[in-house]
PDB file of C-alpha atoms (C1' of nucleotides) in Angstrom:
ATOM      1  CA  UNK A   1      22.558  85.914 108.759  1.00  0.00           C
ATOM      2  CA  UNK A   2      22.694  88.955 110.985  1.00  0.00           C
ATOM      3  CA  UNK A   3      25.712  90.126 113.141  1.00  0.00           C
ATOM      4  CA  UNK A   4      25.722  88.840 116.182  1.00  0.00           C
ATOM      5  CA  UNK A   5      24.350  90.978 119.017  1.00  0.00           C
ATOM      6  CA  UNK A   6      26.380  93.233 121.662  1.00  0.00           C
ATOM      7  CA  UNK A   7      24.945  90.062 124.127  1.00  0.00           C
ATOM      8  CA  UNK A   8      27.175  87.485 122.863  1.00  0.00           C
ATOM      9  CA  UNK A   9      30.111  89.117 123.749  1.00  0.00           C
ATOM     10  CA  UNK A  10      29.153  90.087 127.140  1.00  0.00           C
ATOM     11  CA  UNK A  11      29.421  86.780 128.721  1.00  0.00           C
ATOM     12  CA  UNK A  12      32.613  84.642 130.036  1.00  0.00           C
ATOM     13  CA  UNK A  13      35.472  84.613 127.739  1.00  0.00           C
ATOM     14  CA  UNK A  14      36.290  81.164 127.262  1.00  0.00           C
ATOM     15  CA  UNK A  15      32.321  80.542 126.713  1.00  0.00           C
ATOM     16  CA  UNK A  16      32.678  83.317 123.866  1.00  0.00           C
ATOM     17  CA  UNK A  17      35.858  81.571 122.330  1.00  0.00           C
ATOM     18  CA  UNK A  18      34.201  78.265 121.816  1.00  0.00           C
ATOM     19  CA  UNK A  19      30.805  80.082 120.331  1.00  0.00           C
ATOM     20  CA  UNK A  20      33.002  81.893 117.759  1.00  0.00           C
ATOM     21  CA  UNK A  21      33.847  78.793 115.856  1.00  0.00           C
ATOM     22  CA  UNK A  22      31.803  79.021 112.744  1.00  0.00           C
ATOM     23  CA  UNK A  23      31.213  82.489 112.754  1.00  0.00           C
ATOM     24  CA  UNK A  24      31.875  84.679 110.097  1.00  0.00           C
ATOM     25  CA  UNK A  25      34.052  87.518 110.015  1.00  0.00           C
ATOM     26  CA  UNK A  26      32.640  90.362 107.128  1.00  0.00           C
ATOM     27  CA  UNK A  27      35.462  92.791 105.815  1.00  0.00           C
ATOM     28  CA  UNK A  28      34.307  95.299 103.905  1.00  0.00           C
ATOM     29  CA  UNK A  29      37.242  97.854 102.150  1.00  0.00           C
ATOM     30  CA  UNK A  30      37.126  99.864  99.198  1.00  0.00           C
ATOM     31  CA  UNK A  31      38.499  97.337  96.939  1.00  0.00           C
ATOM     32  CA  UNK A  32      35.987  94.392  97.879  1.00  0.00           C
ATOM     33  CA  UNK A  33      34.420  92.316 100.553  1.00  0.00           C
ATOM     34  CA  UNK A  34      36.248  89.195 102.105  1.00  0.00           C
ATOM     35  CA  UNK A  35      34.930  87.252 104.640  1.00  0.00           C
ATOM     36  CA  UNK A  36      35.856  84.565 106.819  1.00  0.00           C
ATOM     37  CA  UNK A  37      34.830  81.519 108.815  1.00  0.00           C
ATOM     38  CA  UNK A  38      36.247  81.153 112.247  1.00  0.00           C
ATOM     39  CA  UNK A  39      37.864  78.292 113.327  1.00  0.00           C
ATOM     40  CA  UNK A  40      40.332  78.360 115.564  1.00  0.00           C
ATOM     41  CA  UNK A  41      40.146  81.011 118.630  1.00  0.00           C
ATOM     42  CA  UNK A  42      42.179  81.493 122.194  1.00  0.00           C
ATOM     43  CA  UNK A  43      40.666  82.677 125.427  1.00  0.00           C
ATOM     44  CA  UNK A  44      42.946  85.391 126.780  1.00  0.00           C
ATOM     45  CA  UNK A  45      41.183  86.574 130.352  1.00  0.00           C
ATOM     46  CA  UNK A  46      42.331  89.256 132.975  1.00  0.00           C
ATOM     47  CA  UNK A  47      43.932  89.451 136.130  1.00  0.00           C
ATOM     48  CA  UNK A  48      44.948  85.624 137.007  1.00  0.00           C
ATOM     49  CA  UNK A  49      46.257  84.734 133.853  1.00  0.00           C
ATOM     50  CA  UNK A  50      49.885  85.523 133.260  1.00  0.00           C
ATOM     51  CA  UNK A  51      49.365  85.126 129.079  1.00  0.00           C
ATOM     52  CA  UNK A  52      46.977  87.890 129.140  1.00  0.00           C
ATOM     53  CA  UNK A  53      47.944  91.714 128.410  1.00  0.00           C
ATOM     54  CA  UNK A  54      45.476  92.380 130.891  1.00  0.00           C
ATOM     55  CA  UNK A  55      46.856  90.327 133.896  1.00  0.00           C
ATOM     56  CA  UNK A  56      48.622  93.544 135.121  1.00  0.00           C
ATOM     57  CA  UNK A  57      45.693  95.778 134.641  1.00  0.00           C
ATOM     58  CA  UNK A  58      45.171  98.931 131.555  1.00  0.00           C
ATOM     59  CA  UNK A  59      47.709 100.042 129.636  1.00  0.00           C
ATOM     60  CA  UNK A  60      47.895 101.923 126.538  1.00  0.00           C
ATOM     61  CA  UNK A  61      47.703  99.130 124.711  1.00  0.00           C
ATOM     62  CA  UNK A  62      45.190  97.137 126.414  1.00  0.00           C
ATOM     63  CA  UNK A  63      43.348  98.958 127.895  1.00  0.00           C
ATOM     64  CA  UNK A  64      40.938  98.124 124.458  1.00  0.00           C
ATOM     65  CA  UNK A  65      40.344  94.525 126.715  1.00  0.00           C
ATOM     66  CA  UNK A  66      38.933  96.404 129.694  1.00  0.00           C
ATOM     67  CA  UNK A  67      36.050  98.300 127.710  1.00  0.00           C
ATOM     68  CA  UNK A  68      32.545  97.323 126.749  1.00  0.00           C
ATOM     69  CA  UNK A  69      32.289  93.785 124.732  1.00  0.00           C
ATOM     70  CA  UNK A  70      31.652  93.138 121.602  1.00  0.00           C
ATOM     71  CA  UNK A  71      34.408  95.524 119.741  1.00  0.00           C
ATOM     72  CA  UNK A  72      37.869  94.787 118.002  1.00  0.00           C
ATOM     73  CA  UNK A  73      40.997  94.512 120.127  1.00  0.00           C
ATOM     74  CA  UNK A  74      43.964  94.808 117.743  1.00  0.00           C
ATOM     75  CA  UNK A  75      47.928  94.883 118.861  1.00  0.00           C
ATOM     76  CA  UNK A  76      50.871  94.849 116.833  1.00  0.00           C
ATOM     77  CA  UNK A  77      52.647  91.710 117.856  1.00  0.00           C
ATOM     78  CA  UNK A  78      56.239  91.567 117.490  1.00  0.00           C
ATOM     79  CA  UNK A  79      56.625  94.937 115.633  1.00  0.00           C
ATOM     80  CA  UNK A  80      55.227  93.356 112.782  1.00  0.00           C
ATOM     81  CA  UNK A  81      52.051  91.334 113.164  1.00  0.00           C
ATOM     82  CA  UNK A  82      48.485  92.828 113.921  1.00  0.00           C
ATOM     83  CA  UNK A  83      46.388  89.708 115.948  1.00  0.00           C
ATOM     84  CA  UNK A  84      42.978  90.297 115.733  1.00  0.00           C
ATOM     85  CA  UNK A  85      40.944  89.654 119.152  1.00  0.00           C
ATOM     86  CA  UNK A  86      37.053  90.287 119.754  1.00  0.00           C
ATOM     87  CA  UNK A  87      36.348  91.827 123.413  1.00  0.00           C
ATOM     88  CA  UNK A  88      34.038  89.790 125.805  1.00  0.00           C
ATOM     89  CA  UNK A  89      32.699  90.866 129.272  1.00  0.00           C
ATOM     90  CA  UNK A  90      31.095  93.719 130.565  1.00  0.00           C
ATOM     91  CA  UNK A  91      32.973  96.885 130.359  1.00  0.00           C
ATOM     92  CA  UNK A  92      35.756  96.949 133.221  1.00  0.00           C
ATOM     93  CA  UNK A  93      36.386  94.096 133.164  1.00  0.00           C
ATOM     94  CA  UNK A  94      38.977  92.280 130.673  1.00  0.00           C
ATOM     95  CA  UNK A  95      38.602  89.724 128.372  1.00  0.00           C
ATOM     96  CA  UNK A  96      39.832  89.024 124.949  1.00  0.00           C
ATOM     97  CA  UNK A  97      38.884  86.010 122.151  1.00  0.00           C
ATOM     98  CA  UNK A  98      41.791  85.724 119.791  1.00  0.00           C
ATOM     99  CA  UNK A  99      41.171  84.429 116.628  1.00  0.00           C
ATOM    100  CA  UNK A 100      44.289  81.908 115.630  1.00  0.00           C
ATOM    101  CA  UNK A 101      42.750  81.057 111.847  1.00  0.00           C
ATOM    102  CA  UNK A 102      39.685  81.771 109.426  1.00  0.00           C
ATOM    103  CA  UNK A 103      38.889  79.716 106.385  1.00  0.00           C
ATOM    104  CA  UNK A 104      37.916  82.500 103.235  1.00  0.00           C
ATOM    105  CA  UNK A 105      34.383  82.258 101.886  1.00  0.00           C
ATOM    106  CA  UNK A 106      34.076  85.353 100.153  1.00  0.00           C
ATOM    107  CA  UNK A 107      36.912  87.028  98.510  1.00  0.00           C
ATOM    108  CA  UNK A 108      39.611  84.536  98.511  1.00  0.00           C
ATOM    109  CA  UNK A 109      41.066  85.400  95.583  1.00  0.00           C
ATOM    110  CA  UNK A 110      41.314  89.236  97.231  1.00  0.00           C
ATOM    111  CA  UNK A 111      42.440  87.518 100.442  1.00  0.00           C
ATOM    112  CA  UNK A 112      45.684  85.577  98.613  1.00  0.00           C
ATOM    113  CA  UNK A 113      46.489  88.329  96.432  1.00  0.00           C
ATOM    114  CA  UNK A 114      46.978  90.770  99.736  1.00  0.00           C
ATOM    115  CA  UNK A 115      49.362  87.842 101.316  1.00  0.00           C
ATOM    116  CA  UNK A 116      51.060  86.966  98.000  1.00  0.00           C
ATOM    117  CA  UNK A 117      49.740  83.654  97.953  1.00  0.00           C
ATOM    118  CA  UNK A 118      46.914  81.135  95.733  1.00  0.00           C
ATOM    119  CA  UNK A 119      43.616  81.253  96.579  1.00  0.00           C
ATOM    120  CA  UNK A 120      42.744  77.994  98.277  1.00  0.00           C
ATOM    121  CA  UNK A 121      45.866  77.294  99.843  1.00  0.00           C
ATOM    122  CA  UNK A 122      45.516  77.299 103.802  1.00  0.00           C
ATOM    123  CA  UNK A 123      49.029  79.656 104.125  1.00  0.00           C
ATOM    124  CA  UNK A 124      46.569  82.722 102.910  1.00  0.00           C
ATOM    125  CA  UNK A 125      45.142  82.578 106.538  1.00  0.00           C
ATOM    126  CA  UNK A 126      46.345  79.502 108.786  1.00  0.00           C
ATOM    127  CA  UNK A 127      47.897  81.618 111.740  1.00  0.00           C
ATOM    128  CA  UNK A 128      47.051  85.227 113.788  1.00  0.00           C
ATOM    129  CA  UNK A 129      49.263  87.278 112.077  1.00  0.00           C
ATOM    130  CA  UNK A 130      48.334  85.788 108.257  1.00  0.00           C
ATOM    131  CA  UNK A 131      44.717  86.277 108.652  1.00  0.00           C
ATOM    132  CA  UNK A 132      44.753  90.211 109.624  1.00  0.00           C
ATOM    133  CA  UNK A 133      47.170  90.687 106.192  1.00  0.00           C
ATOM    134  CA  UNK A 134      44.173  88.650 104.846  1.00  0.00           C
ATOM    135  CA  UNK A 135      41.362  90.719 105.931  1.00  0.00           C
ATOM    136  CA  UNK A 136      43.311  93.987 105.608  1.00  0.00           C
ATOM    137  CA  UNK A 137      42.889  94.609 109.551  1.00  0.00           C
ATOM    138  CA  UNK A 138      44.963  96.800 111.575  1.00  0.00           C
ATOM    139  CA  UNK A 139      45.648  98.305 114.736  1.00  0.00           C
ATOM    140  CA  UNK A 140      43.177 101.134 112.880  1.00  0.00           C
ATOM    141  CA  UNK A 141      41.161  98.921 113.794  1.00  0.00           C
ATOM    142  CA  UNK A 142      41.413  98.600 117.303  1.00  0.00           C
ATOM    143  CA  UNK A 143      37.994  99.349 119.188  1.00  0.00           C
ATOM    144  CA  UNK A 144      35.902  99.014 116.345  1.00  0.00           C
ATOM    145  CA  UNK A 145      32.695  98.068 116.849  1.00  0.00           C
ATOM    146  CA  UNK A 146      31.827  94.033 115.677  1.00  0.00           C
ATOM    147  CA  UNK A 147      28.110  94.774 115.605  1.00  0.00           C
ATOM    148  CA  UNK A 148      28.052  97.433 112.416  1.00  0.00           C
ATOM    149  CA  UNK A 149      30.966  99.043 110.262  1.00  0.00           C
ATOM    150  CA  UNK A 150      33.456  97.871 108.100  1.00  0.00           C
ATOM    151  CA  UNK A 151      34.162  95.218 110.165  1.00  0.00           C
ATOM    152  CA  UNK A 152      31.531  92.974 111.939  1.00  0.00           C
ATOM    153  CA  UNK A 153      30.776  89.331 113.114  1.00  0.00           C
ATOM    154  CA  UNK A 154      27.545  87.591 111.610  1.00  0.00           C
ATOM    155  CA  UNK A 155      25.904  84.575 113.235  1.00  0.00           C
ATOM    156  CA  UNK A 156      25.820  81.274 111.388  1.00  0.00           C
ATOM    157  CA  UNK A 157      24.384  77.454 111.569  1.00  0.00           C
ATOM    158  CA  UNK A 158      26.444  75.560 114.416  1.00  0.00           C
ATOM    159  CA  UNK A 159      29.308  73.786 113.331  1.00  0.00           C
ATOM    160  CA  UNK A 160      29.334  70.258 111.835  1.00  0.00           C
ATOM    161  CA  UNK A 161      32.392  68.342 113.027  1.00  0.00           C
ATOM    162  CA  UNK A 162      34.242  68.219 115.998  1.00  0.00           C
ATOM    163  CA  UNK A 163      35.183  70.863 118.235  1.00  0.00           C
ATOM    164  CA  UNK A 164      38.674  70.331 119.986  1.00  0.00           C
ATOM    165  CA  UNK A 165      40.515  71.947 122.747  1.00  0.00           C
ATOM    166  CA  UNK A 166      43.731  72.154 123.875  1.00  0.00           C
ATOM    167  CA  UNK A 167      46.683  74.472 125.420  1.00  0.00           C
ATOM    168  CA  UNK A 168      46.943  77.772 124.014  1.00  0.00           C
ATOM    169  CA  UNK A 169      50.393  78.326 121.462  1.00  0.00           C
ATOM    170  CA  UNK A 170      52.932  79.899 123.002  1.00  0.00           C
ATOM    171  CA  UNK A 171      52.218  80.138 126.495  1.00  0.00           C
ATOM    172  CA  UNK A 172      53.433  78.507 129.773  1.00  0.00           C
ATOM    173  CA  UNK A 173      51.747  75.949 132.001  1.00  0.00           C
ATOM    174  CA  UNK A 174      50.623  73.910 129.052  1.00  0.00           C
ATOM    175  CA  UNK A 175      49.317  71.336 131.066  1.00  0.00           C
ATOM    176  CA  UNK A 176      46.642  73.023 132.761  1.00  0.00           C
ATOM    177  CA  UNK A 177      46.037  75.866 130.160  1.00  0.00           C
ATOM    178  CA  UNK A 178      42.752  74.398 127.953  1.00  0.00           C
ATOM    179  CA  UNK A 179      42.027  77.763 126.475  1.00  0.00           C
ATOM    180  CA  UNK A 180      42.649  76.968 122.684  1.00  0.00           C
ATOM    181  CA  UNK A 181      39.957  75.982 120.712  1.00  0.00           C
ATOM    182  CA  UNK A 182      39.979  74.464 116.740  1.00  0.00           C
ATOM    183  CA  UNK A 183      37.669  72.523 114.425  1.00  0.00           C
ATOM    184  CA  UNK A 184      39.534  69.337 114.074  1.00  0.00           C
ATOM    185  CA  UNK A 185      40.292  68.069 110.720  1.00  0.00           C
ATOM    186  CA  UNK A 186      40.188  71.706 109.490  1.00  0.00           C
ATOM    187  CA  UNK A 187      42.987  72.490 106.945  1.00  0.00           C
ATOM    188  CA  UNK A 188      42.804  76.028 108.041  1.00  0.00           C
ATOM    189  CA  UNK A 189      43.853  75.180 111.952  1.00  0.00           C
ATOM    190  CA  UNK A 190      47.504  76.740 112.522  1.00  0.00           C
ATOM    191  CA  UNK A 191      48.980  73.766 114.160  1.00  0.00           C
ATOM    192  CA  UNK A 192      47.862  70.255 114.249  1.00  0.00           C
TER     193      UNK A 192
ATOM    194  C1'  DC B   1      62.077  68.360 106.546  1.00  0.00           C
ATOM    195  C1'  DC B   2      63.967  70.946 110.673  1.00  0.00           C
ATOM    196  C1'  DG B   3      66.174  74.589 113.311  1.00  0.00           C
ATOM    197  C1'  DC B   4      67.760  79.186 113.698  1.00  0.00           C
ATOM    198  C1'  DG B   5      67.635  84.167 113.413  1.00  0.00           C
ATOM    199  C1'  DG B   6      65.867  88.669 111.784  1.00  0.00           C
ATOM    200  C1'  DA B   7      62.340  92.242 111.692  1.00  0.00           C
ATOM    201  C1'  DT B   8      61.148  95.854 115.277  1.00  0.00           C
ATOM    202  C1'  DC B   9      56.724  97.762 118.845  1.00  0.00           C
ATOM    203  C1'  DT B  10      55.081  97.631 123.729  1.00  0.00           C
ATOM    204  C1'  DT B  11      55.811  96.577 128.269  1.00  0.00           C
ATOM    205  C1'  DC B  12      58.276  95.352 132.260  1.00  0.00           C
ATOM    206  C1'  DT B  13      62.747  94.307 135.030  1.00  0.00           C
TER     207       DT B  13
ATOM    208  C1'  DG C   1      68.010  95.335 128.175  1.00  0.00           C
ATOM    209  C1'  DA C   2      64.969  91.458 127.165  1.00  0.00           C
ATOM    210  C1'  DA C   3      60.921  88.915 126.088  1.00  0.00           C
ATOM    211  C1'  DG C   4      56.725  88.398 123.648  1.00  0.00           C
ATOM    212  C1'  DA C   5      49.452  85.663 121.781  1.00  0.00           C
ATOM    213  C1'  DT C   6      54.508  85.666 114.732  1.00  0.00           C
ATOM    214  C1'  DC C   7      56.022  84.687 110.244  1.00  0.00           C
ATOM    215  C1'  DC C   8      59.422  83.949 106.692  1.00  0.00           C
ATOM    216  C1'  DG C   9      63.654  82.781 104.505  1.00  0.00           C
ATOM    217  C1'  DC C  10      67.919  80.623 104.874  1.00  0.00           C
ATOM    218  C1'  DG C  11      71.172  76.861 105.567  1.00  0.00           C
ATOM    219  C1'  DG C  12      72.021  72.050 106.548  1.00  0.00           C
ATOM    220  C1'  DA C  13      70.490  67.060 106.776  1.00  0.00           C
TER     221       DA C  13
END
DNA sequence: CCGCGGATCTTCT
DNA sequence: GAAGATCCGCGGA
């Protein structure tokens, strides 16, 4: 499969989040390749929603989210974590696809050894922060481009099973916020 | 099994 | 000065 073009990204964020299920994410560093289905993602849009690092316009940090689609936005979360997002929408204007949780198909062994875990287990790459320690992926990484490099996106077959949605983790307004999506049944999903 | 707190960067009050 | 798109280890039940 080739990497998906500039042309998926450049379209509405949440339409972008729910297309990335299934895709694969292709890490390629000096000591091997690991790659990873998608499978759970979060929409994270600009000005109107108060979750986003974008709601208040560019800043150092994000102003990654305002510039052209289809490249790697990467923060350090916490002062520890690196969250991996992929940028969506034309350039100016902000948009974000986090991706929550990958399941390893190439280089899982690679993929537990860097998070001091056992290949096959789900804690190698069930949540934001364990998949970029996964992947090796930093904030070296921010603005990289998805289509080519060391880091890229490739298409793949639609998903089988059942795509779910539901209120992002960790933000307010759960009720009307429908902005998470996750392959139910998935071992991989952070949260059930 | 569950809850709490620590680690520590960026942004905003 | 505090909270945040997190994770892990500790203590108690």
């Amino acid at each position: 499969m080739r990497a998906l073009p500039r042309s998926f990204y450049d379209r509405d964020t949440v339409e972008v989040a729910r297309d990335l299920l299934g895709k694969v994410i292709v890490r390629r560093m000096p000591e091997g390749v690991t790659e990873g289905r998608i499978v759970e993602t979060e929409a994270y849009l600009g000005t109107g929603d108060p979750a986003s690092h974008a709601h208040r316009g560019p800043t150092p940090r994000s102003s990654t989210m305002f510039g052209p689609p289809g490249r790697a936005y990467v923060y350090l979360n916490y002062g520890m974590y690196h969250l991996l997002n992929m940028v969506t929408q034309s350039e100016g204007q902000a948009g974000a696809v986090l991706i929550r949780a990958i399941e390893p198909v190439e280089g899982a062994r690679l993929m537990a050894g860097r998070r001091g875990g056992t290949a096959g287990s789900p804690e190698v790459s069930n949540g934001p922060g364990k998949l970029t320690i996964a992947l090796s992926v930093t904030t070296a990484d921010n603005g990289a481009d998805l289509t080519r490099g060391d880091l890229v996106v490739k298409d793949a077959p639609p998903v089988r099973g059942e795509v779910a949605c539901g209120p992002r983790v960790g933000v307010e307004h759960r009720s009307t916020d429908h902005l998470r999506f996750y392959m139910a049944g998935n071992a991989y999903v952070s949260r059930k």
